[in-house]
mmCIF file of C-alpha atoms (C1' of nucleotides) in Angstrom:
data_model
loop_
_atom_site.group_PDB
_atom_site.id
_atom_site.type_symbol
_atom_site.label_atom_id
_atom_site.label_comp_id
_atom_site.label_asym_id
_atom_site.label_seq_id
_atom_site.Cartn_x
_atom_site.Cartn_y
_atom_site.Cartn_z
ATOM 1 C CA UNK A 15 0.000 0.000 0.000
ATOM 2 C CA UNK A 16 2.511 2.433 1.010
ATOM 3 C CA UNK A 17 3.304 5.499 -0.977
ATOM 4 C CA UNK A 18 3.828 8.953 -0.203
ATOM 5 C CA UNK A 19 0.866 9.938 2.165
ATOM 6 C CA UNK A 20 0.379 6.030 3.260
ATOM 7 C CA UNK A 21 4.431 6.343 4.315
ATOM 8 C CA UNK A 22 3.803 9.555 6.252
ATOM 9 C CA UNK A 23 0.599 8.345 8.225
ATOM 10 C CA UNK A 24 2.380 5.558 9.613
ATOM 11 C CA UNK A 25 5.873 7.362 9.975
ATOM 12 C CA UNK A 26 3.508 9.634 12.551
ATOM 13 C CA UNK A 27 2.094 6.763 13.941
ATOM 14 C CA UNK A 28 5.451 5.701 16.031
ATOM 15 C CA UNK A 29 6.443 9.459 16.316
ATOM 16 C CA UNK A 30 3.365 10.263 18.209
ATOM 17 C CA UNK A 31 3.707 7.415 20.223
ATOM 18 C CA UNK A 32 7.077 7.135 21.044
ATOM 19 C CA UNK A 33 9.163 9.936 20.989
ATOM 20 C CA UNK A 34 11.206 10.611 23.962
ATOM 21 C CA UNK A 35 10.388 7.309 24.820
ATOM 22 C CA UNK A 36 13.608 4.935 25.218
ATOM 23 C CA UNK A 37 13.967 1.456 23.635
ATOM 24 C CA UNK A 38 14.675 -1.608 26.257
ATOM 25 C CA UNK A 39 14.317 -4.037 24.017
ATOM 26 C CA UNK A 40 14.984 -5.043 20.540
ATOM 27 C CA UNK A 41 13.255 -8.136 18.473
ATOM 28 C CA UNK A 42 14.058 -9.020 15.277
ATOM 29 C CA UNK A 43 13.733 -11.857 13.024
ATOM 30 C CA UNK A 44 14.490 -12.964 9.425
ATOM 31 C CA UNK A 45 18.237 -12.377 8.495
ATOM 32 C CA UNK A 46 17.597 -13.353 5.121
ATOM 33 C CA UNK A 47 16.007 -10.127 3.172
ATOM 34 C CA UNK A 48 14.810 -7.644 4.954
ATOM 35 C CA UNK A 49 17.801 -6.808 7.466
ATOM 36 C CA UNK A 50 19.738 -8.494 5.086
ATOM 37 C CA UNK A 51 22.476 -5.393 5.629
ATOM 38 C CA UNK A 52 22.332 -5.606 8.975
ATOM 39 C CA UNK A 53 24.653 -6.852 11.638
ATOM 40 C CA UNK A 54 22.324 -7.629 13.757
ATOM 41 C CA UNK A 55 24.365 -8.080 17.571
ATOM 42 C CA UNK A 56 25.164 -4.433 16.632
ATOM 43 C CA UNK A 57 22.074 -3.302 15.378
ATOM 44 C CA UNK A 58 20.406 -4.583 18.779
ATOM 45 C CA UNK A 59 23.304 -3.394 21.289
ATOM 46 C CA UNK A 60 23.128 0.481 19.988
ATOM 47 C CA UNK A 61 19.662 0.962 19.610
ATOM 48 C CA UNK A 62 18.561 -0.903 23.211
ATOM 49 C CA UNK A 63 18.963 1.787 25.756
ATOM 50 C CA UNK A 64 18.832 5.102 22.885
ATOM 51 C CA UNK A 65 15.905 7.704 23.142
ATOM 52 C CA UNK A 66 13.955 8.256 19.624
ATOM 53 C CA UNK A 67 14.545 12.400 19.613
ATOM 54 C CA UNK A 68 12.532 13.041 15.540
ATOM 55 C CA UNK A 69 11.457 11.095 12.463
ATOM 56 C CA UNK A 70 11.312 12.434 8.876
ATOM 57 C CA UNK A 71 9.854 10.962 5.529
ATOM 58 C CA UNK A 72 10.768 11.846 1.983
ATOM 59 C CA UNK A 73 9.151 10.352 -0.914
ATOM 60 C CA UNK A 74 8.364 6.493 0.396
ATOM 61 C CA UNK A 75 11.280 6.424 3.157
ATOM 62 C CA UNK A 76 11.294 7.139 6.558
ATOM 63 C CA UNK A 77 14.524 8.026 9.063
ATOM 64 C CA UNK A 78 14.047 7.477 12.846
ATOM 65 C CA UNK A 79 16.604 9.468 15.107
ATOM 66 C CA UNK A 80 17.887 7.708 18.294
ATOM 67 C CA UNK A 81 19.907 9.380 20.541
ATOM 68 C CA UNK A 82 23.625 8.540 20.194
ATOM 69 C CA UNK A 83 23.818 9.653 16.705
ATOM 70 C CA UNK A 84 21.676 6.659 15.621
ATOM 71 C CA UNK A 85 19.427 6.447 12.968
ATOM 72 C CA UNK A 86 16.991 3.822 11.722
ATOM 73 C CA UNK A 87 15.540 3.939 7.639
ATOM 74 C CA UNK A 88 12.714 2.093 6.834
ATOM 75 C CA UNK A 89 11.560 1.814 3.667
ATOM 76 C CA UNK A 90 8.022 -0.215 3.317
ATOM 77 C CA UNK A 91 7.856 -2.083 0.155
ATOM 78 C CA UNK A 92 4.681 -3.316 -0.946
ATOM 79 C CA UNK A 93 2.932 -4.742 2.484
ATOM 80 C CA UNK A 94 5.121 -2.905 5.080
ATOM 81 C CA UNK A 95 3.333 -1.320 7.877
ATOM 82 C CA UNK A 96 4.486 0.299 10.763
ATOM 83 C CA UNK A 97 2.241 -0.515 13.871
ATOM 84 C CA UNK A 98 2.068 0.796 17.555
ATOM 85 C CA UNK A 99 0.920 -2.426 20.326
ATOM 86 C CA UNK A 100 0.508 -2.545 23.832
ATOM 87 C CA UNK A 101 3.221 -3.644 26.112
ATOM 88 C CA UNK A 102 2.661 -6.850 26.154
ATOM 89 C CA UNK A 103 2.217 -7.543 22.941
ATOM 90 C CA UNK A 104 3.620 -10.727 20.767
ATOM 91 C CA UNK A 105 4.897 -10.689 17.586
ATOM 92 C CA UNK A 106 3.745 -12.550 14.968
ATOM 93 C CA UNK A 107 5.087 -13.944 11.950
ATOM 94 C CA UNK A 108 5.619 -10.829 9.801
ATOM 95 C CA UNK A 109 6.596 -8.590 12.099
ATOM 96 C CA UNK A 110 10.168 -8.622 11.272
ATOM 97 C CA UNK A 111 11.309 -5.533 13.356
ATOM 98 C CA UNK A 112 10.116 -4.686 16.840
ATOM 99 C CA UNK A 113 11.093 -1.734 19.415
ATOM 100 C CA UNK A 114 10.201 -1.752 23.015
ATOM 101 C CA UNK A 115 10.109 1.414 24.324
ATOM 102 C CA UNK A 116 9.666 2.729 27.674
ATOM 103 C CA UNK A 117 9.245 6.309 29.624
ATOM 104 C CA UNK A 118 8.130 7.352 33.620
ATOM 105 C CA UNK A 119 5.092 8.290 32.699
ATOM 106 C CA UNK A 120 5.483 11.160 34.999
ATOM 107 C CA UNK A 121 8.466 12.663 32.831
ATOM 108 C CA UNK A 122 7.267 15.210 30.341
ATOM 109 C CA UNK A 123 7.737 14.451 27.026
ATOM 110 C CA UNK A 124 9.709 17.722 24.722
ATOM 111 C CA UNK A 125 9.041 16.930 21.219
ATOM 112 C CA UNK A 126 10.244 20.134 19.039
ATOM 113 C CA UNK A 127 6.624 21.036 16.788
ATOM 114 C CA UNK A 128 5.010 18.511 18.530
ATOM 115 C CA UNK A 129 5.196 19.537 21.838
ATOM 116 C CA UNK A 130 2.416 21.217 24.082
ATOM 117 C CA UNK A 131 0.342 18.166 22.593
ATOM 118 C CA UNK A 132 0.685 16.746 25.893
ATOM 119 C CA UNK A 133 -0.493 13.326 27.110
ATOM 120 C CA UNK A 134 -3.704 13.358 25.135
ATOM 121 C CA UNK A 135 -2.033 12.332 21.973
ATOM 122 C CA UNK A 136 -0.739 8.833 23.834
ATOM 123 C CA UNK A 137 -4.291 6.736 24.955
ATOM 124 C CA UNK A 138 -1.725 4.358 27.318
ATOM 125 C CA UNK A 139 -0.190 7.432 28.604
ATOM 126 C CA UNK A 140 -3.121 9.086 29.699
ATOM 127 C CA UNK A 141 -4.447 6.558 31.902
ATOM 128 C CA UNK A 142 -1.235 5.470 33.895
ATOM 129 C CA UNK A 143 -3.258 4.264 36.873
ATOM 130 C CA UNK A 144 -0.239 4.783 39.014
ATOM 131 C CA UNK A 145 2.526 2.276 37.011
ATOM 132 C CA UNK A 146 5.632 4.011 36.966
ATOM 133 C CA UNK A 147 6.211 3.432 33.139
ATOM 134 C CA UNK A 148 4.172 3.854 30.085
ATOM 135 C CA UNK A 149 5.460 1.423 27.313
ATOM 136 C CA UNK A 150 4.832 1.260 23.254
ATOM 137 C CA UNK A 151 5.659 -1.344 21.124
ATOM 138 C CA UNK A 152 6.542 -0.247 17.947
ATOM 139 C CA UNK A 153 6.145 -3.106 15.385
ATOM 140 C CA UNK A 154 7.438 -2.827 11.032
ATOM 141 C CA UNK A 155 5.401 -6.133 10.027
ATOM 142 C CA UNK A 156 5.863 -6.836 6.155
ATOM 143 C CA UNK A 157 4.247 -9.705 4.634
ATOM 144 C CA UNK A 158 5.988 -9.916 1.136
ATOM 145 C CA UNK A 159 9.209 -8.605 2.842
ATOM 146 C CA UNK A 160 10.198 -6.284 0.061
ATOM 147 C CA UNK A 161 10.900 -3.285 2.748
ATOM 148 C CA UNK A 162 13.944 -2.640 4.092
ATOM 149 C CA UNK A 163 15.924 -1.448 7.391
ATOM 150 C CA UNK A 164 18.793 0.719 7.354
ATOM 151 C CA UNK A 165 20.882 1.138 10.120
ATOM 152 C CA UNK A 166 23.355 3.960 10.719
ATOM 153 C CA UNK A 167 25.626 5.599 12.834
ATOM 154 C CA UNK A 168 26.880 9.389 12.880
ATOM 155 C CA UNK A 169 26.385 13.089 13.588
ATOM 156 C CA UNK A 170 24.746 13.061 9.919
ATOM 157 C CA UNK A 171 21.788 11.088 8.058
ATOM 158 C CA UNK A 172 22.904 8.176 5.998
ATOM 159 C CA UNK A 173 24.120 9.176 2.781
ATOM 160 C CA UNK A 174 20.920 7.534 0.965
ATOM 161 C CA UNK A 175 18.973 9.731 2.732
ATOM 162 C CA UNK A 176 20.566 13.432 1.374
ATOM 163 C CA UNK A 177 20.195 11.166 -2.326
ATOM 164 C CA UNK A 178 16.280 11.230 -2.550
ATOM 165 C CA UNK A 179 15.147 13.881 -4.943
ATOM 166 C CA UNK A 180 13.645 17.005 -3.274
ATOM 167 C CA UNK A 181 9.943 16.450 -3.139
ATOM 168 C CA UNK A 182 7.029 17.517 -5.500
ATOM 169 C CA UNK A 183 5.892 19.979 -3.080
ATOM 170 C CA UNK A 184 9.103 21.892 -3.293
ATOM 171 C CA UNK A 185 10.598 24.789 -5.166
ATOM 172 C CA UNK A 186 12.590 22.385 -7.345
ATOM 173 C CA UNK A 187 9.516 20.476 -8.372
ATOM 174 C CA UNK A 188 9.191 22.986 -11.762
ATOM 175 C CA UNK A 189 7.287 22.758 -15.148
ATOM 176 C CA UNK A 190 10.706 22.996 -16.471
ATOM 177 C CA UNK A 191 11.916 20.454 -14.594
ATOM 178 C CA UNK A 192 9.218 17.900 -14.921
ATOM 179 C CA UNK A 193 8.970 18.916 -19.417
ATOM 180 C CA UNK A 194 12.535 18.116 -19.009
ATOM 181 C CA UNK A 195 12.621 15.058 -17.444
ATOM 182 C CA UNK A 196 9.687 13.968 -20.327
ATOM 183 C CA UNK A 197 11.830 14.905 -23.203
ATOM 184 C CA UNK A 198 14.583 12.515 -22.063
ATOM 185 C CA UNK A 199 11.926 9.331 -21.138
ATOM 186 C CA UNK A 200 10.057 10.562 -24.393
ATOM 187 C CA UNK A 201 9.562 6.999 -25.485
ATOM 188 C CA UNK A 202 8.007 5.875 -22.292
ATOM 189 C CA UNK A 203 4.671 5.589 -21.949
ATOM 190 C CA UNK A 204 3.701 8.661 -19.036
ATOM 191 C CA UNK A 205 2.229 6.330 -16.649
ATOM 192 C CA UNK A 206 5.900 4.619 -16.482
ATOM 193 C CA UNK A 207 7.671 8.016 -15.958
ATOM 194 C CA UNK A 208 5.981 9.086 -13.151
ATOM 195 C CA UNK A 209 6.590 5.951 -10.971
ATOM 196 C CA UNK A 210 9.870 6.959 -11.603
ATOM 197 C CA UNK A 211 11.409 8.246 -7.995
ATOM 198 C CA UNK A 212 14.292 10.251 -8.898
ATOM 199 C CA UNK A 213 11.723 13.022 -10.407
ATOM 200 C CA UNK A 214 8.632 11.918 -8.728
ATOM 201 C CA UNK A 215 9.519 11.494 -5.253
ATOM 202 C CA UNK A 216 6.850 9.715 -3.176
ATOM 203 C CA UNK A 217 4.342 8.432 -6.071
ATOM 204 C CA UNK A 218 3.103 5.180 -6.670
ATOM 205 C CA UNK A 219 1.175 2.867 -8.622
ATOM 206 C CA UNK A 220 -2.636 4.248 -7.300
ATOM 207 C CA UNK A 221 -1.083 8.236 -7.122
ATOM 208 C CA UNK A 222 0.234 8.084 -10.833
ATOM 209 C CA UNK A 223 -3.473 6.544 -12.093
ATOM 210 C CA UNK A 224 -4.952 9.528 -9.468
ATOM 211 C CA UNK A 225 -2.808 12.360 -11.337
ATOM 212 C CA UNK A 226 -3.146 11.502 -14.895
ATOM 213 C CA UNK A 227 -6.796 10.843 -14.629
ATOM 214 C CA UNK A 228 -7.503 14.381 -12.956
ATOM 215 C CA UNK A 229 -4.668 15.799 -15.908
ATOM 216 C CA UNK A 230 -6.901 13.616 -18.438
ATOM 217 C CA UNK A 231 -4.192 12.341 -19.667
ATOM 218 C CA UNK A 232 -4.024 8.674 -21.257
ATOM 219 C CA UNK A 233 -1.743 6.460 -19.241
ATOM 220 C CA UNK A 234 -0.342 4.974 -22.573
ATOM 221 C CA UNK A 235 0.826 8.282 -23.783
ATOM 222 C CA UNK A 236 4.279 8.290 -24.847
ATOM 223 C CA UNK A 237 5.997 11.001 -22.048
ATOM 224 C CA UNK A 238 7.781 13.226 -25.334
ATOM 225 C CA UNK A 239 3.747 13.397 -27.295
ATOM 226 C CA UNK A 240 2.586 15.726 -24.089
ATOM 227 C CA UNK A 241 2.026 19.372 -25.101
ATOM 228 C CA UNK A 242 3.323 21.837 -23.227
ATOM 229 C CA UNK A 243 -0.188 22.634 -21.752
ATOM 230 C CA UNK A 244 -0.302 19.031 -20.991
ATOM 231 C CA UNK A 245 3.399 19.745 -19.447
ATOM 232 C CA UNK A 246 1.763 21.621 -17.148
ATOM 233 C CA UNK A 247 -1.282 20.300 -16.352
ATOM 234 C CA UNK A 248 0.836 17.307 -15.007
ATOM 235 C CA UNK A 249 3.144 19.073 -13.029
ATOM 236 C CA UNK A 250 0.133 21.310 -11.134
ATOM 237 C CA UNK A 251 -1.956 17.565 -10.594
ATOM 238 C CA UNK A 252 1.133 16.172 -9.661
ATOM 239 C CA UNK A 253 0.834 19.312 -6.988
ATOM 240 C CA UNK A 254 -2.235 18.818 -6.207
ATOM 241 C CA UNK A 255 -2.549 15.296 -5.477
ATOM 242 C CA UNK A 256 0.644 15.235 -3.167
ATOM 243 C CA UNK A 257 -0.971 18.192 -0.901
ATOM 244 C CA UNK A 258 -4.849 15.835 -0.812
ATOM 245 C CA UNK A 259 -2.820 12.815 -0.072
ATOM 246 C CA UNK A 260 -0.943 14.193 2.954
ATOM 247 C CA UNK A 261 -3.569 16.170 4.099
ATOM 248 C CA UNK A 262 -6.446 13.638 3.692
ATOM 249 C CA UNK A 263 -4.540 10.776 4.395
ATOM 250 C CA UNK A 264 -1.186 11.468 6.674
ATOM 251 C CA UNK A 265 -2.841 14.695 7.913
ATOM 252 C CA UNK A 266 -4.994 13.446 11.612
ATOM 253 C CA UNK A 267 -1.641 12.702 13.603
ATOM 254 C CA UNK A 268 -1.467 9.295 13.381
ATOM 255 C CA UNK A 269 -4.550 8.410 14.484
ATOM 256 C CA UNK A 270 -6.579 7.866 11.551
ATOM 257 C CA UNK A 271 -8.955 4.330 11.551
ATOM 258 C CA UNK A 272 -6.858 1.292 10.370
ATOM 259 C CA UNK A 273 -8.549 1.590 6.973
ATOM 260 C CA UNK A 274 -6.674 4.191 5.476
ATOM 261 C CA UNK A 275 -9.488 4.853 2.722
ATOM 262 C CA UNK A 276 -12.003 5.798 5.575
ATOM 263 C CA UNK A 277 -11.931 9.490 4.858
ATOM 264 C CA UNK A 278 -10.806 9.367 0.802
ATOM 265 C CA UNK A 279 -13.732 11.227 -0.747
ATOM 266 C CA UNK A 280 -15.720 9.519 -3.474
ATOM 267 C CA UNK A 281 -14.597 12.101 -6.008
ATOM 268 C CA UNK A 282 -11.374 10.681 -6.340
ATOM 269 C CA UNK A 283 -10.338 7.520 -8.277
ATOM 270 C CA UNK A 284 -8.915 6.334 -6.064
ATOM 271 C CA UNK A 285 -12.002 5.138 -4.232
ATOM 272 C CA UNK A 286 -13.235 2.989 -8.003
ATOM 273 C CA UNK A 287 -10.171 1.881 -9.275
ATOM 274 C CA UNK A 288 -9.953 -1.642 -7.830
ATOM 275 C CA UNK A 289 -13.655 -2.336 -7.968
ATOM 276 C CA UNK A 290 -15.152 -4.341 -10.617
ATOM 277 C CA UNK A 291 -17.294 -2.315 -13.093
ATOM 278 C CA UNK A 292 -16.149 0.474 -11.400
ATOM 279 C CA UNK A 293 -16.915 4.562 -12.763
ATOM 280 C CA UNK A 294 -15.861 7.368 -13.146
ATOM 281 C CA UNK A 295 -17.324 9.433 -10.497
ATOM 282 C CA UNK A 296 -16.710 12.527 -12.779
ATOM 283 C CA UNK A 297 -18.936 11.305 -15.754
ATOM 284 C CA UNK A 298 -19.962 8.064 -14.573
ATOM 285 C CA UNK A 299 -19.057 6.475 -17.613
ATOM 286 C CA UNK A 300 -16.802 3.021 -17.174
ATOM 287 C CA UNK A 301 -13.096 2.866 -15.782
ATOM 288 C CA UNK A 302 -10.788 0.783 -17.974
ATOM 289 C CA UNK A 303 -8.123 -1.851 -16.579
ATOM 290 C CA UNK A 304 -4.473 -2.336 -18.698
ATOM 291 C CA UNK A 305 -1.100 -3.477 -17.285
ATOM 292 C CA UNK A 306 0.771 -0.054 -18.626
ATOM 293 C CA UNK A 307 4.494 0.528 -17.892
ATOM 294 C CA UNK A 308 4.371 -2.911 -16.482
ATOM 295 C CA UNK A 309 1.624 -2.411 -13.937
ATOM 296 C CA UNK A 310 -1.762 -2.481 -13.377
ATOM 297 C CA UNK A 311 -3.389 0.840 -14.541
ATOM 298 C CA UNK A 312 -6.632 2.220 -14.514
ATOM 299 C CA UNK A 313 -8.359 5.024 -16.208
ATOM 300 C CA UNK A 314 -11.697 6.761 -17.478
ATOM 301 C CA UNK A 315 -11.613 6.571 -21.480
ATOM 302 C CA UNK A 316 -14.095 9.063 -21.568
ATOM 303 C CA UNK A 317 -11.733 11.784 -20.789
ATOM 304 C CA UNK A 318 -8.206 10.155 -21.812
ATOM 305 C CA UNK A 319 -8.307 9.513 -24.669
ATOM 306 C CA UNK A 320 -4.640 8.570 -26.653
ATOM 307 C "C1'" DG B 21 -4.429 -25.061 -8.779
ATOM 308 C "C1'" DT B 22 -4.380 -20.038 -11.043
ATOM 309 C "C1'" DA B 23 -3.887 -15.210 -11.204
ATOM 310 C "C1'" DT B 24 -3.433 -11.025 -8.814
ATOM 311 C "C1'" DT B 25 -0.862 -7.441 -5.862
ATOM 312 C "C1'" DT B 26 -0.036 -0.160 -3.891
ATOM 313 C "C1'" DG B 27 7.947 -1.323 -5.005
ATOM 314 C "C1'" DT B 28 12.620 -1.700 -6.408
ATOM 315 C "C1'" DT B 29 16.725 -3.624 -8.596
ATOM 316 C "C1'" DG B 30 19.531 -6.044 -11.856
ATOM 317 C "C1'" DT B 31 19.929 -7.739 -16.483
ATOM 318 C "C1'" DT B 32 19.310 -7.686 -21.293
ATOM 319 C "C1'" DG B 33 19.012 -5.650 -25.565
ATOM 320 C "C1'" DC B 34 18.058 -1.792 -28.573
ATOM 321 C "C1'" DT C 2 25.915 5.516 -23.526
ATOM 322 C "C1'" DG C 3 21.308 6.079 -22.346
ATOM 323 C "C1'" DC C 4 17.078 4.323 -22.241
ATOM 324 C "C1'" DA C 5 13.173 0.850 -22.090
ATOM 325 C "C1'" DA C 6 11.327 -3.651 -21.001
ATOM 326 C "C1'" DC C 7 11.105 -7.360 -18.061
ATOM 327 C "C1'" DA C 8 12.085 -10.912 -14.573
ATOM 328 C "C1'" DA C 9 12.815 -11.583 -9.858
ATOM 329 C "C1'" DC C 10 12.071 -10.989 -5.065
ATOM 330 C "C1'" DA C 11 7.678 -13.483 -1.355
ATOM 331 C "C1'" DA C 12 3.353 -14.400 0.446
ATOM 332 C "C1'" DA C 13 -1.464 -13.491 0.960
ATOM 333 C "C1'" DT C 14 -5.821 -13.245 -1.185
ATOM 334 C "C1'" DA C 15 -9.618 -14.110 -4.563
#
DNA sequence: GTATTTGTTGTTGC
DNA sequence: TGCAACAACAAATA
């Protein structure tokens, strides 16, 4: 599921819970993929007893800062989600990362633009009935284990991390830029190029079908046929569905439902793309399935035309 | 049993 | 060289 808005709901979801909270215990499992970089005895030893100060994302990764100059990169895949459990809690099969983390539940908890939100953002926290701690468990659980951890020590972010293009919602994120970028894929077919991360930071498989079909754009269009009003009418959709994502999606501080799509408005595609016989809900007129750019891709031929 | 899946990387070939 | 297409990764779900 996880793409740019989907990646900053649940990057909020263990900030909220657990910053200034210390880890006491580290679980992991699977050596094979996932913390396939890892060394793990190390991994465990610097993070158990380290305070998570911030977290960032950018585009579909996250960064976790530990005191200690530690930092922790996640990166989702297809299935990764980051939970928060009770103490208490077991993991199960999937969850291939887990953080214990701890705090008195008397100290107060500074968390730079977070802070004045006091204990009412923590349900555990605000009922301590008198126990001396208040403890999270933060659990990454990936079924098809195509996420990734990073693990890295140093005054600095991991060198990855400086890499990943400046985001769509920043001053870099031009027409130029993005007409650019079309004339050298120009034999792509558009719905390719935009999946692509180095100039579309953050957008996936459902977000490039979302912005094409509100640019009416065909999916199948070859990047170097767009017009320069088409140019444009990409770049400000590309806009524009980045800012509804975050704020409709990543933008309740973590503590949306569990079904992300609770509060996705019906006048997006994004709500009648996966059904069967599914519309448009602009014309009501029938959505059209395709593997395009080598994925599944859906769109309203009544308004895209080729 | 078959086909499908919201991401990324490495390989192949043009 | 640069770009485009595709297989592979793994496991759940329909």
């Amino acid at each position: 599921m996880p793409e740019l808005a989907e990646v900053e709901f649940y990057r909020k979801r263990w900030d909220t819970a657990a910053v200034g909270e210390k880890v006491v215990n580290v679980l992991t499992h699977d050596k094979k993929k996932l913390l396939r970089e890892l060394d793990l005895g190390a991994f465990r030893r610097a993070l158990t007893g380290a305070t998570l100060l911030s977290s960032e994302a950018r585009a579909k990764q996250m960064l976790f800062q530990f005191s200690g100059d530690i930092w922790l990169g996640i990166h989702l895949g297809m299935s990764g989600e980051l939970r928060v459990e009770a103490a208490g809690y077991e993991p199960g099969k999937h969850d291939h990362l887990v953080l214990v983390t701890q705090r008195r539940s008397t100290e107060h908890r500074s968390r730079g633009r977070h802070a004045g939100a006091g204990n009412d953002l923590d349900p555990i926290g605000a009922r301590p009935s008198g126990d001396e701690f208040v403890s999270h468990v933060l659990v990454f659980t990936d079924p098809r284990m195509f996420g990734s951890v990073d693990f890295h020590i140093g005054k600095e972010p991991p060198i990855w991390w400086s890499r990943i293009a400046p985001g769509i919602l920043s001053k870099t994120f031009t027409v130029e830029a993005v007409g650019n970028f079309l004339q050298r894929r120009q034999r792509a077919p558009i719905k390719a190029v935009l999946l692509m991360q180095e100039r579309f930071p953050g957008v996936g498989n459902w977000m490039a079908d979302e912005i094409l079909w509100r640019a009416a754009i065909h999916p199948a269009r070859l990047a170097g046929s767009l017009t320069p009003g088409e140019v444009r009418t990409l770049w400000r959709e590309c806009r524009h569905v980045c800012r509804l994502a975050l704020e409709t999606i990543a933008g309740h501080g973590g503590k949306l439902p569990p079904d992300l799509n609770v509060n996705i408005p019906d006048t997006w595609l994004f709500n009648h793309r996966w059904a069967r016989g599914g519309t448009d809900p602009k014309t009501g007129t029938p959505l059209e399935h395709a593997t395009i750019g080598g994925r599944t891709t859906c769109w309203s031929p009544a308004t895209q035309k080729l």
